[in-house]
Structure formats: C-alpha cells, structure tokens
C-alpha cells in the first residue's frame, strides 16, 4: 500500500482498461511525467536491456505453452459464424440458424457465436479466450483478443458473441475459442481457415436478397405470395416500382395481405395513382402535421379523431362554480374543460361547414358551460337522420326538454323508450331522467346508480326531515318535508336588554335555550302539503317575540318585531332615516343605540342618540378615530309609540 512517501506507482495499472475514461483516470493518478526523458534499450542475443531515463510503465507480454488438464474435459464448446443482418432462415415457419462456413465476403460484418455447456453437476469457473480471425478487424466495441471470465452453474449453457469484418480477400486462419480453468487448458473448438472472397461463388438463389435484386418480376410476386411478408424487407424492390403496371400489381397484392410499406406507396405520387397517393399521404405524419387540425380533400383527409390527436371526452359530474358571466369575456374555470373546449374550437375552425356530428359536440360543450340558450340553438340545427345512431340525440332531446317545456313530455317519452336499453351506462342515464320526472311529479326521490354521488346526495337530502321558517305581518309560514308535526315556542323579548347583551341579532336565538317559553303550541304538518301558514297568537301580535319551531330534531327560530317603522340605512355615509311605515312621515326623537364589532373581533358600545326632525341620525361620527377600527355596526331603533327593530350595517368605505 502507498504510505505517502515518494512518487505513486501501481503494478495494477493494466487492470483499469475497461474503457477510455477508466484508463485516463488511472493514468492521471500515477506520478508519470508528461514529458519522458530519453530511455536506452538494446538487445544482446535473446536478452533485452532497458535503461529508464525517467519513471515509466513497462508491460511485458510472453507467450507460453499451457499443459492440458489431467482430468477428462468437463466442458462442451462450439463456435459458428453468421452474417449480421442475415442470421436466420425459416423452414415450415420455424426459425433456424443460418451459419456461414464456406465463403466470407469482404466488407461485410460477420459474427462468431460461441456456446459453452456445463454437462456436470459441479459449478465451473472458467476463463474463455476469444480472438478475431487473422486479417479481420473487430467492430461493435470488439477487440482483437479478449478474455472473459465465466461462472457456469451445473447443467447450464451460456453464449458469447463478437463481430468483425475482412477488408481484403484471402485465406485466413482462425484461432478457435479456448477454455481454461486455473490456468489449465480444458477445451477448445476446432481450428479453421476462412475463405474470404470479393464475390460469392455459391449464391442462395431462393433467398429474398437474391430474388429481390436479380429475380424476375414474377419470381418476386411468387415469393411475396409464398412467404411471411413481415420477415421481408420490402424497400429492396423499390426500384421495380418505376413500372406503373408492376407497381399496381405489387401494391394490390400487399394491400390484400393488409401490408403497407411507406417507400413502395410513395410511387403512387410518381405514377399519379390517387388511391395509393392518398394512402401514402395518410401515413406521412410529418407532412400531415403541417396541414392543420382538419382537412378533407380527394388527396388527403385529416380526421383528428381517427388520428387520435383529438378525442371526445365526457365530464361527469361537472360542477360550475359560476352560472353567469363575470366581466366582458366568458371564462371556463375548470382547466381541463378549458383545454378540451379550445381543442374542439381549433378543429372546428378548420371546417368549411359544421356537420351534424360537430353540432352535437358543440351542443354538449355548451351545456357543460350552462350556456343553455346557445346549446339549444345548435341542437335545433342537428338533423338526426344524418347521425349514425339516435341514442345521443334522444338523450339531448330529453335533457333540453327540462328547459323548454313545462310538462316534459319529450323527456318522458325518451326515458320510456330506453328503459330496457342493454348498455348499462345509457340505461342508467335515461333512468335518471325518469327519476327526476317522477320527483317533479311529487313522488319520492330514488337512486338509479348507487355509485353516483350526486344521486346519493339528492336521495339523502330528499329523505331528510327539514323545514324553513318565516315570520312577517303577524303570520308564521313553515315550508317543510318529511315531517308530520312541530312544536312552536313563543318568547317575549325585551329587545333593549337583549341588544345590550348581544347586539348582533343573529345570535339572539341561543339566549332562549334555557328559558321557559311564554306560550307553546303543536302544529300538524299534513303529508300532502309542503307549506302551511298560521297567525301569531293575538297576545303576541303587537309585541316583540321570538318564534321558535322544533321538529324532527331540528330547531329554528326567527325574531318578530312589532313596529310601524320604515328604516333606511345609508351605509356609505353612516346615516339612518326613519319614517312611519304607513304615512311616510319622518319620525323625530326616535332613540338609536349603536354597538360596533371591531376588526379584532371585540364588540363594544359605540354611541347612542335620537333622530332629528327629519328622522335622520348619524350613527358613525365621533370626535375620535374609532371608526377606523370598526368592521360592522349593529343598531337598535326604539320608539315609544311605533315599536322597535334592529339593523346591521357595514362600516363606511374609507
């Protein structure tokens, strides 16, 4: 090991020879000079003497005979030569090796196929020596001589290959593959002498290489008929395509076998044969890419659906966050739908006239954007007789019928027409139409597709007990579903006390949770109705009262203020104007108490006062900067003769 003293050298330099970067890296760490001093060398008989003028690396190679192993050879080895690119032959549709043994052509790449077999039960660790023939040059990252270490398990076979070519003709000896173990020779293939020629004397006249170049036209046609075309290099007969009659004969044969070759079909343009030229251009992708998204001519048709550059997509469920246009331009919020819609527009922009398929596509994407009027305009232009199937048109007819008529007769007819349709997806789509029609008719909601979340939510919502409460003009109105009765509680309110405790009226209801109501009544909710209205009890008709209804485990309440006040809140200027609800006369000396919810969430008293003769009151002005920190106001308006009410207002914009 290197101890750090002196220059660094290593006797293992030759082992770093796997590739050029590895060799350069190994040389870089050795302390060899960039410029060598003069070395002296000389021979004295068989003795060689070398005197180094500076540090240097010396490689010594010698050829020594190896004694054969004492035991019987336990390795089977064979080697064969093949021509690269013409390695196999087919007999009765079976692939067989096509080895070369007699003649080798110059300037043609050949390969040597070495097979090693371990026929014993013992694992073998072997060193295999491979050499290219004398007079040959290695190719494909090969070397003139290569040693390979092989570990061969019991009863296993492995193969090795290397490639070479001959630059000149002649007879060249080949040192065969040699196998050694522990520096003892085990086995080798027979040595051979290779005959390299400029031109083969024996030609396989039945091969495609010969027939395609030297055979007659009929021989070529017969070969195409009798052999697997997928194993034939068709461009080799391209020169024969200059004959128009032969071009038609060959391409008709290939087309009948469902085979296309780009080189052969290109002669369709040369001969002005429209079907062949059209087929060629259909496959000329680089040319088609320059022709736009769509084109339809006698010579070329570019259909983006057929070429898979565009495909129709279904978006379900698609929920639009905004129903109306915001600003001057429409915007599609869903990024994927936005991209798909613009891809469709790019295709249609290349069409001279929209056909019925295009109108159906536009109708669909307009409906997705909830542009219903435009969608119906395109849908009316569709001629269903020109569509290959009426199914989608009938579904659109049912869909738009919900927007155009009150009785939905068309939708009902379409739903009945496809109620037994064999395709699940479409049968469920029309069944969903039928279910919505039944629900419109007052029947219970039902689920058509159990995996459809929207239908599940609609079913659960339809079966959930719920109600809404409204109290005005001394009457109570309850809109309800799935309820049979409810309990009505009445709480008299000291509005000024409640306001002082909690100025923001939406929170009043919780303050009565633990108080006995002043009156209670049970109201029946008929199953055949969805809404009932009843009068407030007379004792509460002229009082401030909180009306609470409890039904189906749900509790809702609403405050009712008995007053004859007409209150106008002018938020931008912080002004109140109070008049009599019946006469419209301004009300003076009406008391107003103002609380503010600050921006940090605190609620505090802000100011109070009385209206002037005009019925006006400024609820924001103070001699401090408190207004800068206010988020919202709550205002109690109290009149001794005309009742009381509470209003909320946002802080004026600053």
XYZ file of C-alpha atoms in Angstrom:
654
model
C 0.000 0.000 0.000
C 1.145 3.559 -0.681
C 2.432 5.192 2.529
C 2.568 8.760 1.215
C 6.343 8.948 0.755
C 7.802 9.335 -2.710
C 6.060 9.030 -6.055
C 2.931 6.904 -6.526
C 3.033 3.947 -8.926
C 0.944 0.793 -9.184
C 1.629 -2.563 -10.799
C -2.149 -2.957 -11.301
C -2.337 -0.245 -13.950
C -3.280 -2.708 -16.708
C -6.398 -3.806 -14.838
C -8.010 -0.372 -15.384
C -8.686 -0.997 -19.067
C -12.448 -1.371 -19.308
C -12.968 1.844 -21.273
C -11.173 5.043 -22.252
C -12.288 7.221 -19.264
C -11.204 4.476 -16.861
C -7.761 4.237 -18.470
C -7.279 8.025 -18.448
C -8.333 8.244 -14.809
C -5.809 5.549 -13.823
C -3.015 7.329 -15.695
C -3.957 10.650 -14.075
C -3.238 9.436 -10.525
C 0.177 7.931 -11.373
C 3.278 10.080 -10.954
C 4.416 9.642 -14.530
C 5.968 12.697 -16.222
C 4.133 14.468 -19.022
C 7.391 14.542 -20.996
C 9.552 11.429 -20.788
C 13.323 11.578 -20.602
C 15.413 9.642 -23.082
C 15.390 5.900 -22.455
C 18.097 3.486 -23.643
C 17.403 -0.052 -24.842
C 19.352 -2.812 -26.538
C 19.399 -6.495 -27.472
C 22.154 -8.981 -26.746
C 21.121 -12.270 -28.248
C 17.772 -13.215 -26.693
C 18.336 -10.687 -23.906
C 16.622 -7.281 -23.939
C 18.006 -4.440 -21.821
C 16.060 -1.234 -20.953
C 17.544 1.708 -19.023
C 14.832 4.211 -17.934
C 15.640 7.914 -18.070
C 12.502 8.789 -16.011
C 9.628 6.896 -14.341
C 7.769 4.781 -16.867
C 5.228 1.942 -17.108
C 6.556 -1.237 -18.709
C 4.260 -4.002 -19.946
C 5.810 -7.386 -20.505
C 3.995 -9.986 -22.573
C 5.104 -13.511 -23.303
C 3.570 -16.496 -24.974
C 3.873 -19.701 -23.011
C 2.520 -23.141 -23.614
C -0.163 -24.419 -21.250
C -0.383 -28.007 -20.269
C -3.784 -29.630 -20.753
C -5.750 -30.528 -17.652
C -5.163 -34.028 -16.384
C -8.854 -34.825 -15.975
C -11.233 -35.517 -18.828
C -12.730 -32.376 -20.387
C -15.869 -31.416 -18.495
C -16.912 -28.541 -20.764
C -18.577 -28.658 -24.179
C -17.674 -25.825 -26.522
C -18.707 -24.942 -30.074
C -18.396 -21.953 -32.358
C -20.132 -20.949 -35.591
C -20.062 -17.929 -37.884
C -23.055 -15.968 -39.164
C -23.673 -12.923 -41.308
C -25.016 -9.975 -39.354
C -28.419 -8.961 -40.688
C -28.966 -12.364 -42.312
C -28.681 -14.639 -39.331
C -31.725 -16.892 -39.619
C -33.673 -18.860 -42.164
C -37.243 -20.084 -41.891
C -38.363 -23.593 -42.756
C -42.007 -24.566 -42.284
C -42.453 -21.352 -40.291
C -39.682 -22.360 -37.869
C -36.649 -20.128 -37.299
C -33.293 -21.872 -37.799
C -29.717 -20.608 -37.617
C -28.107 -19.714 -40.917
C -24.406 -20.351 -40.284
C -21.663 -19.429 -42.766
C -18.863 -21.956 -43.289
C -17.618 -21.881 -46.871
C -17.142 -18.332 -48.148
C -16.964 -14.912 -46.485
C -17.424 -11.607 -48.303
C -15.140 -8.655 -47.834
C -16.521 -5.509 -46.157
C -19.432 -7.464 -44.661
C -19.885 -7.746 -40.891
C -19.871 -11.299 -39.555
C -20.347 -12.613 -36.068
C -18.928 -15.574 -34.161
C -21.422 -17.413 -31.963
C -19.767 -19.340 -29.092
C -21.730 -21.827 -26.981
C -20.425 -23.164 -23.649
C -22.193 -26.009 -21.868
C -21.537 -27.423 -18.416
C -22.883 -31.010 -18.513
C -21.742 -31.779 -14.955
C -23.321 -31.279 -11.554
C -20.411 -29.090 -10.387
C -20.186 -25.350 -10.765
C -17.442 -24.276 -13.193
C -15.319 -21.099 -13.039
C -13.798 -20.660 -16.473
C -11.589 -18.302 -18.457
C -12.588 -18.061 -22.125
C -10.154 -16.700 -24.724
C -11.730 -15.149 -27.841
C -9.859 -13.936 -30.919
C -10.987 -12.500 -34.233
C -9.638 -14.329 -37.303
C -6.279 -13.309 -38.722
C -6.773 -10.487 -41.241
C -10.072 -9.375 -39.662
C -10.888 -6.103 -37.889
C -13.161 -6.136 -34.807
C -16.323 -3.989 -34.815
C -19.189 -3.147 -32.429
C -16.844 -2.411 -29.484
C -14.983 -5.666 -30.028
C -11.274 -6.356 -29.535
C -8.708 -8.423 -31.393
C -8.199 -10.624 -28.347
C -10.492 -10.782 -25.344
C -10.517 -12.936 -22.233
C -13.846 -13.435 -20.474
C -14.306 -14.921 -17.009
C -17.434 -17.080 -16.917
C -19.116 -18.771 -13.955
C -21.238 -21.600 -15.308
C -23.678 -23.362 -12.985
C -24.400 -27.050 -13.265
C -26.215 -28.215 -16.390
C -26.265 -24.681 -17.750
C -25.387 -23.185 -21.113
C -24.221 -19.689 -21.979
C -23.362 -17.915 -25.231
C -20.766 -15.328 -26.230
C -20.576 -13.299 -29.439
C -18.156 -10.942 -31.140
C -18.187 -9.243 -34.551
C -15.614 -8.492 -37.247
C -15.138 -7.909 -40.975
C -12.449 -8.630 -43.564
C -11.040 -5.672 -45.510
C -9.334 -7.881 -48.105
C -9.821 -11.277 -49.741
C -7.666 -14.288 -48.899
C -7.448 -17.364 -46.725
C -7.141 -16.553 -43.024
C -6.559 -18.871 -40.103
C -8.741 -18.507 -37.063
C -7.543 -19.351 -33.574
C -10.626 -21.018 -32.061
C -12.257 -20.279 -28.747
C -10.215 -21.736 -25.902
C -11.466 -22.573 -22.395
C -9.180 -22.813 -19.347
C -9.623 -23.348 -15.631
C -6.992 -22.465 -13.069
C -4.554 -21.854 -15.964
C -5.108 -25.388 -17.247
C -6.491 -25.907 -20.744
C -9.886 -27.640 -20.721
C -11.371 -27.484 -24.198
C -11.396 -25.605 -27.483
C -13.241 -25.592 -30.773
C -11.575 -26.938 -33.914
C -9.256 -24.543 -35.721
C -10.472 -23.435 -39.144
C -9.239 -21.476 -42.138
C -11.713 -18.944 -43.516
C -12.010 -18.340 -47.244
C -12.637 -14.625 -47.888
C -13.696 -13.591 -51.399
C -14.756 -10.443 -53.215
C -17.793 -12.187 -54.701
C -19.569 -15.351 -53.636
C -19.282 -18.311 -55.987
C -22.244 -20.077 -54.446
C -25.412 -17.981 -54.184
C -28.641 -18.820 -52.392
C -30.941 -18.197 -55.294
C -34.004 -18.905 -53.156
C -33.272 -16.085 -50.700
C -35.034 -12.720 -50.708
C -31.700 -10.940 -51.031
C -31.118 -12.615 -54.383
C -34.678 -12.707 -55.734
C -35.406 -9.065 -54.848
C -32.331 -7.853 -56.745
C -31.859 -10.389 -59.529
C -35.118 -12.336 -59.885
C -37.838 -11.674 -62.410
C -40.956 -9.725 -61.572
C -42.995 -12.917 -61.424
C -40.452 -14.540 -59.102
C -40.759 -11.584 -56.735
C -44.569 -11.806 -56.767
C -44.421 -15.578 -56.172
C -42.014 -15.071 -53.264
C -44.340 -12.482 -51.700
C -47.263 -14.876 -52.015
C -45.403 -17.835 -50.515
C -43.577 -16.228 -47.574
C -44.266 -14.286 -44.418
C -44.195 -10.663 -45.537
C -43.394 -9.438 -42.030
C -39.932 -11.018 -42.406
C -39.265 -9.441 -45.809
C -37.525 -6.110 -46.394
C -39.921 -4.658 -48.942
C -37.915 -1.487 -49.771
C -35.433 -3.733 -51.629
C -37.861 -3.914 -54.557
C -38.473 -0.144 -54.641
C -36.537 0.188 -57.912
C -39.085 -2.108 -59.580
C -41.918 0.322 -58.717
C -40.992 2.635 -61.593
C -43.059 0.323 -63.788
C -46.636 1.542 -63.233
C -48.268 -1.804 -64.064
C -45.896 -3.676 -61.777
C -46.453 -1.049 -59.069
C -50.203 -1.665 -59.197
C -49.707 -5.451 -59.155
C -47.351 -5.373 -56.158
C -49.311 -2.867 -54.065
C -52.618 -4.628 -54.772
C -51.063 -7.879 -53.540
C -49.680 -6.240 -50.407
C -52.923 -4.378 -49.703
C -54.786 -7.671 -49.985
C -52.441 -9.022 -47.308
C -53.071 -5.887 -45.166
C -49.441 -4.793 -45.535
C -48.274 -1.211 -46.105
C -44.761 -0.028 -46.950
C -44.089 3.690 -46.987
C -41.354 3.515 -49.627
C -43.363 1.452 -52.114
C -46.550 3.501 -51.727
C -44.626 6.735 -52.342
C -44.567 5.753 -56.039
C -48.312 6.441 -56.033
C -47.401 10.115 -56.365
C -44.814 9.303 -59.063
C -47.446 7.460 -61.145
C -50.349 9.774 -60.157
C -52.349 6.835 -58.765
C -54.850 8.570 -56.470
C -55.692 5.691 -54.036
C -52.008 4.862 -53.467
C -51.004 8.526 -53.185
C -53.825 9.102 -50.706
C -52.690 6.099 -48.637
C -49.106 7.369 -48.694
C -50.060 10.854 -47.516
C -52.229 9.405 -44.743
C -49.045 7.815 -43.346
C -46.783 10.840 -43.955
C -47.073 12.156 -40.404
C -44.547 14.971 -40.777
C -46.479 16.312 -43.781
C -49.889 15.826 -42.145
C -48.719 17.765 -39.090
C -48.371 20.845 -41.317
C -51.924 20.609 -42.687
C -53.836 21.798 -39.630
C -56.233 20.007 -37.309
C -58.682 19.064 -40.044
C -58.703 18.828 -43.824
C -60.857 16.860 -46.266
C -59.728 16.664 -49.893
C -59.576 13.994 -52.576
C -55.877 13.508 -51.902
C -55.780 13.816 -48.101
C -58.222 13.602 -45.221
C -57.072 14.568 -41.744
C -59.615 13.470 -39.155
C -58.301 14.358 -35.681
C -60.414 11.644 -34.043
C -59.090 8.924 -36.355
C -55.516 10.175 -35.945
C -56.015 10.355 -32.156
C -54.946 13.987 -31.955
C -58.386 14.826 -30.560
C -60.919 12.717 -28.738
C -64.350 13.445 -27.354
C -64.452 13.476 -23.563
C -67.295 13.231 -21.108
C -67.156 15.294 -17.929
C -69.332 13.861 -15.205
C -70.031 15.197 -12.735
C -69.027 18.725 -13.729
C -69.970 21.428 -11.222
C -69.673 25.042 -12.350
C -68.809 27.490 -9.612
C -70.320 30.438 -11.509
C -73.539 30.432 -13.542
C -73.288 33.925 -15.022
C -70.588 35.644 -16.985
C -68.255 37.847 -14.966
C -66.884 40.727 -16.998
C -66.884 41.097 -20.765
C -65.480 37.648 -21.579
C -66.646 34.195 -20.631
C -64.235 32.149 -18.562
C -64.127 28.382 -18.088
C -62.796 27.828 -14.587
C -62.175 24.083 -14.988
C -58.709 23.899 -16.577
C -59.272 20.525 -18.257
C -62.589 21.565 -19.764
C -60.991 24.835 -20.877
C -58.278 22.944 -22.762
C -60.717 20.441 -24.261
C -63.131 23.167 -25.415
C -60.367 25.099 -27.141
C -59.071 21.933 -28.807
C -62.559 21.417 -30.233
C -62.709 25.035 -31.402
C -59.336 24.638 -33.143
C -60.682 21.603 -35.012
C -63.952 23.277 -35.987
C -62.094 26.394 -37.141
C -60.613 24.259 -39.945
C -64.021 23.059 -41.105
C -65.719 24.797 -44.003
C -69.127 23.862 -42.614
C -70.233 22.167 -39.417
C -71.840 18.777 -39.960
C -74.311 17.119 -37.612
C -71.574 15.428 -35.580
C -69.933 18.804 -34.992
C -73.228 20.382 -33.943
C -73.776 17.587 -31.422
C -70.297 18.153 -29.975
C -70.840 21.917 -29.711
C -74.220 21.335 -28.056
C -72.591 19.134 -25.428
C -69.840 21.584 -24.538
C -72.282 24.489 -24.433
C -74.434 22.550 -21.972
C -71.359 21.834 -19.859
C -70.831 25.590 -19.569
C -74.552 26.111 -18.787
C -74.929 28.210 -21.948
C -78.338 26.643 -22.432
C -79.840 29.036 -24.987
C -76.809 28.733 -27.260
C -76.794 24.959 -26.821
C -80.433 24.702 -27.868
C -79.714 26.887 -30.884
C -77.041 24.461 -32.117
C -79.146 21.427 -31.198
C -82.075 22.615 -33.334
C -79.775 22.590 -36.372
C -78.981 18.879 -35.994
C -80.632 16.522 -38.492
C -80.961 13.251 -36.532
C -81.472 11.279 -39.744
C -77.847 12.007 -40.696
C -76.447 10.638 -37.446
C -75.274 7.003 -37.342
C -77.212 6.486 -34.099
C -80.121 8.312 -32.489
C -79.142 7.448 -28.925
C -77.181 10.576 -28.020
C -79.608 12.809 -29.901
C -82.519 11.326 -27.960
C -80.697 11.906 -24.682
C -80.072 15.542 -25.591
C -83.763 15.835 -26.518
C -84.700 14.644 -23.041
C -82.117 16.911 -21.418
C -83.134 20.153 -23.130
C -86.820 19.323 -22.610
C -86.348 20.203 -18.936
C -85.532 23.761 -20.063
C -88.094 24.244 -22.834
C -91.439 22.809 -21.683
C -93.482 22.653 -18.524
C -94.779 19.077 -18.863
C -91.547 17.385 -20.122
C -93.468 15.058 -22.464
C -90.440 14.564 -24.710
C -88.222 13.688 -21.754
C -90.789 11.163 -20.511
C -91.095 9.585 -23.963
C -87.320 9.204 -24.289
C -86.988 7.766 -20.796
C -89.660 5.160 -21.579
C -88.039 4.364 -24.947
C -84.698 3.416 -23.385
C -85.809 1.970 -20.058
C -84.697 -1.526 -21.151
C -81.631 -0.489 -23.166
C -78.949 -3.211 -22.898
C -75.978 -0.884 -22.275
C -75.832 -0.125 -18.541
C -74.363 3.352 -18.865
C -77.075 4.644 -21.189
C -79.893 2.758 -19.479
C -78.940 4.414 -16.174
C -78.712 7.831 -17.852
C -82.303 7.589 -19.115
C -83.433 6.019 -15.832
C -82.076 9.100 -14.075
C -84.210 11.252 -16.394
C -87.231 9.178 -15.404
C -86.375 9.504 -11.705
C -86.191 13.298 -11.954
C -89.527 13.395 -13.772
C -91.080 11.275 -11.008
C -89.688 13.627 -8.383
C -91.149 16.608 -10.254
C -94.497 14.831 -10.163
C -94.309 14.644 -6.359
C -93.014 11.111 -5.961
C -90.182 10.207 -3.636
C -86.638 10.572 -4.918
C -84.851 7.337 -5.815
C -81.303 6.302 -6.669
C -80.694 4.909 -10.151
C -76.924 4.439 -9.880
C -75.700 3.577 -6.382
C -72.185 4.728 -7.289
C -73.376 8.180 -8.397
C -72.601 10.567 -5.533
C -74.945 13.289 -6.822
C -77.888 10.859 -6.853
C -76.997 9.580 -3.387
C -76.836 13.112 -2.033
C -80.144 14.005 -3.694
C -81.800 10.892 -2.248
C -80.490 11.576 1.249
C -81.498 15.235 1.013
C -84.993 14.284 -0.180
C -85.466 11.862 2.729
C -84.020 14.170 5.384
C -86.563 15.957 7.665
C -86.164 19.699 7.199
C -88.090 22.950 7.284
C -87.747 26.695 6.802
C -89.384 29.374 8.951
C -90.585 32.873 8.043
C -92.432 35.324 10.339
C -93.866 38.545 8.943
C -97.099 40.569 9.009
C -98.272 38.681 12.122
C -98.171 35.366 10.240
C -95.872 32.350 10.536
C -95.041 30.349 7.369
C -93.361 26.937 7.528
C -92.018 25.160 4.410
C -91.238 21.518 5.255
C -90.571 17.966 4.058
C -90.725 14.555 5.754
C -92.346 15.984 8.898
C -95.751 15.330 10.478
C -95.830 17.883 13.298
C -93.804 20.560 15.023
C -93.722 22.394 18.342
C -93.977 26.197 18.266
C -92.493 28.156 21.177
C -93.048 31.895 21.722
C -90.650 34.036 23.777
C -91.431 37.662 24.593
C -88.344 39.790 24.077
C -87.051 42.797 25.966
C -85.313 43.955 22.864
C -83.196 46.633 24.529
C -81.918 44.194 27.149
C -81.179 41.529 24.554
C -79.475 44.046 22.337
C -77.263 45.294 25.147
C -76.228 41.741 25.997
C -75.592 40.725 22.424
C -76.027 43.452 19.825
C -75.832 41.267 16.728
C -79.363 39.929 16.205
C -78.433 36.667 14.502
C -77.249 35.395 17.872
C -80.450 36.143 19.851
C -81.965 32.699 19.434
C -79.363 30.968 21.599
C -80.219 33.186 24.553
C -83.617 31.456 24.931
C -82.257 27.893 25.065
C -82.738 27.563 28.837
C -85.813 29.786 29.281
C -89.366 28.516 29.568
C -91.385 29.823 26.587
C -94.241 32.230 27.229
C -96.500 30.017 25.125
C -96.254 26.663 23.317
C -98.388 25.072 20.614
C -98.257 21.913 18.489
C -98.771 22.377 14.749
C -99.749 19.486 12.468
C -97.860 19.291 9.176
C -100.006 17.473 6.567
C -98.140 14.921 4.442
C -99.885 16.068 1.253
C -98.602 19.633 1.600
C -95.216 21.279 1.577
C -96.112 24.565 3.302
C -98.524 25.872 5.943
C -99.254 29.372 7.291
C -100.851 30.298 10.605
C -101.434 33.512 12.594
C -99.414 34.675 15.555
C -101.445 34.461 18.769
C -103.238 37.757 19.448
C -101.295 38.348 22.653
C -98.065 38.462 20.615
C -99.395 40.393 17.634
C -98.205 43.768 18.940
C -95.167 42.546 20.889
C -91.558 41.766 20.114
C -91.424 37.989 20.146
C -89.001 35.210 19.256
C -90.790 32.402 17.383
C -89.098 29.009 17.657
C -90.124 25.765 15.932
C -88.780 22.336 16.914
C -89.457 19.425 14.512
C -87.609 16.267 13.500
C -84.725 17.032 15.853
C -84.177 20.400 14.161
C -84.644 23.747 15.912
C -85.038 27.065 14.088
C -86.147 30.491 15.260
C -86.803 33.990 13.998
C -87.358 37.276 15.806
C -90.537 39.222 15.071
C -90.571 42.934 15.783
C -93.963 44.580 16.133
C -93.358 48.048 14.746
C -94.518 50.544 12.188
C -91.063 51.833 11.391
C -89.619 52.222 7.908
C -85.853 52.274 8.334
C -83.423 53.316 5.619
C -79.714 52.624 6.331
C -77.297 54.593 4.134
C -74.072 52.654 4.795
C -71.624 54.710 2.724
C -72.372 57.836 4.762
C -73.258 56.311 8.147
C -76.801 57.732 8.161
C -80.190 56.447 9.352
C -83.510 57.803 8.094
C -86.645 56.673 9.933
C -90.200 57.288 8.740
C -93.630 55.943 9.630
C -94.382 52.780 7.658
C -97.937 53.868 6.802
C -97.818 57.661 6.460
C -94.210 58.041 5.355
C -93.727 60.991 7.731
C -90.268 61.448 9.303
C -90.140 60.341 12.945
C -88.259 62.616 15.334
C -86.882 61.722 18.770
C -86.611 58.020 17.945
C -83.892 56.501 20.132
C -80.930 54.753 18.445
C -78.262 52.734 20.294
C -75.190 51.708 18.304
C -72.712 48.892 19.021
C -69.662 48.154 16.894
C -67.793 44.953 16.189
C -64.165 45.934 15.823
C -61.784 44.423 13.309
C -60.118 42.381 16.070
C -63.493 40.755 16.932
C -64.331 42.778 20.063
C -67.916 44.106 20.471
C -68.294 47.438 22.263
C -70.734 50.303 22.740
C -70.140 52.936 20.083
C -72.725 55.745 20.575
C -76.427 56.478 21.015
C -78.790 59.371 20.358
C -82.103 60.490 18.854
C -83.295 61.272 15.351
C -83.731 64.898 14.374
C -86.862 66.459 12.924
C -86.038 64.954 9.548
C -85.935 61.488 11.085
C -82.173 61.291 10.494
C -79.396 60.040 12.770
C -75.639 59.918 12.143
C -74.529 56.630 13.710
C -70.792 56.768 12.813
C -69.479 60.258 13.607
C -67.296 60.656 16.715
C -64.554 63.062 17.713
C -62.096 60.154 17.816
C -60.670 57.788 15.208
C -62.688 54.793 16.449
C -64.347 54.463 13.040
C -61.007 53.389 11.519
C -61.130 50.141 13.530
C -64.820 49.227 13.062
C -65.801 46.247 10.935
C -69.595 46.267 11.388
C -72.366 48.137 13.247
C -75.496 46.874 14.992
C -78.180 49.497 15.653
C -81.168 49.290 17.987
C -84.020 51.611 16.912
C -86.606 52.168 19.653
C -89.773 54.296 19.528
C -92.192 54.699 22.425
C -95.184 54.719 20.062
C -94.103 52.842 16.922
C -92.163 49.862 18.280
C -88.568 48.719 17.868
C -86.261 46.972 15.426
C -82.583 46.119 14.937
C -80.453 46.738 11.865
C -76.901 45.805 10.957
C -74.645 47.819 8.669
C -71.130 47.603 7.331
C -68.669 50.341 8.174
C -68.497 53.113 5.537
C -65.794 52.670 2.916
C -62.787 54.847 3.677
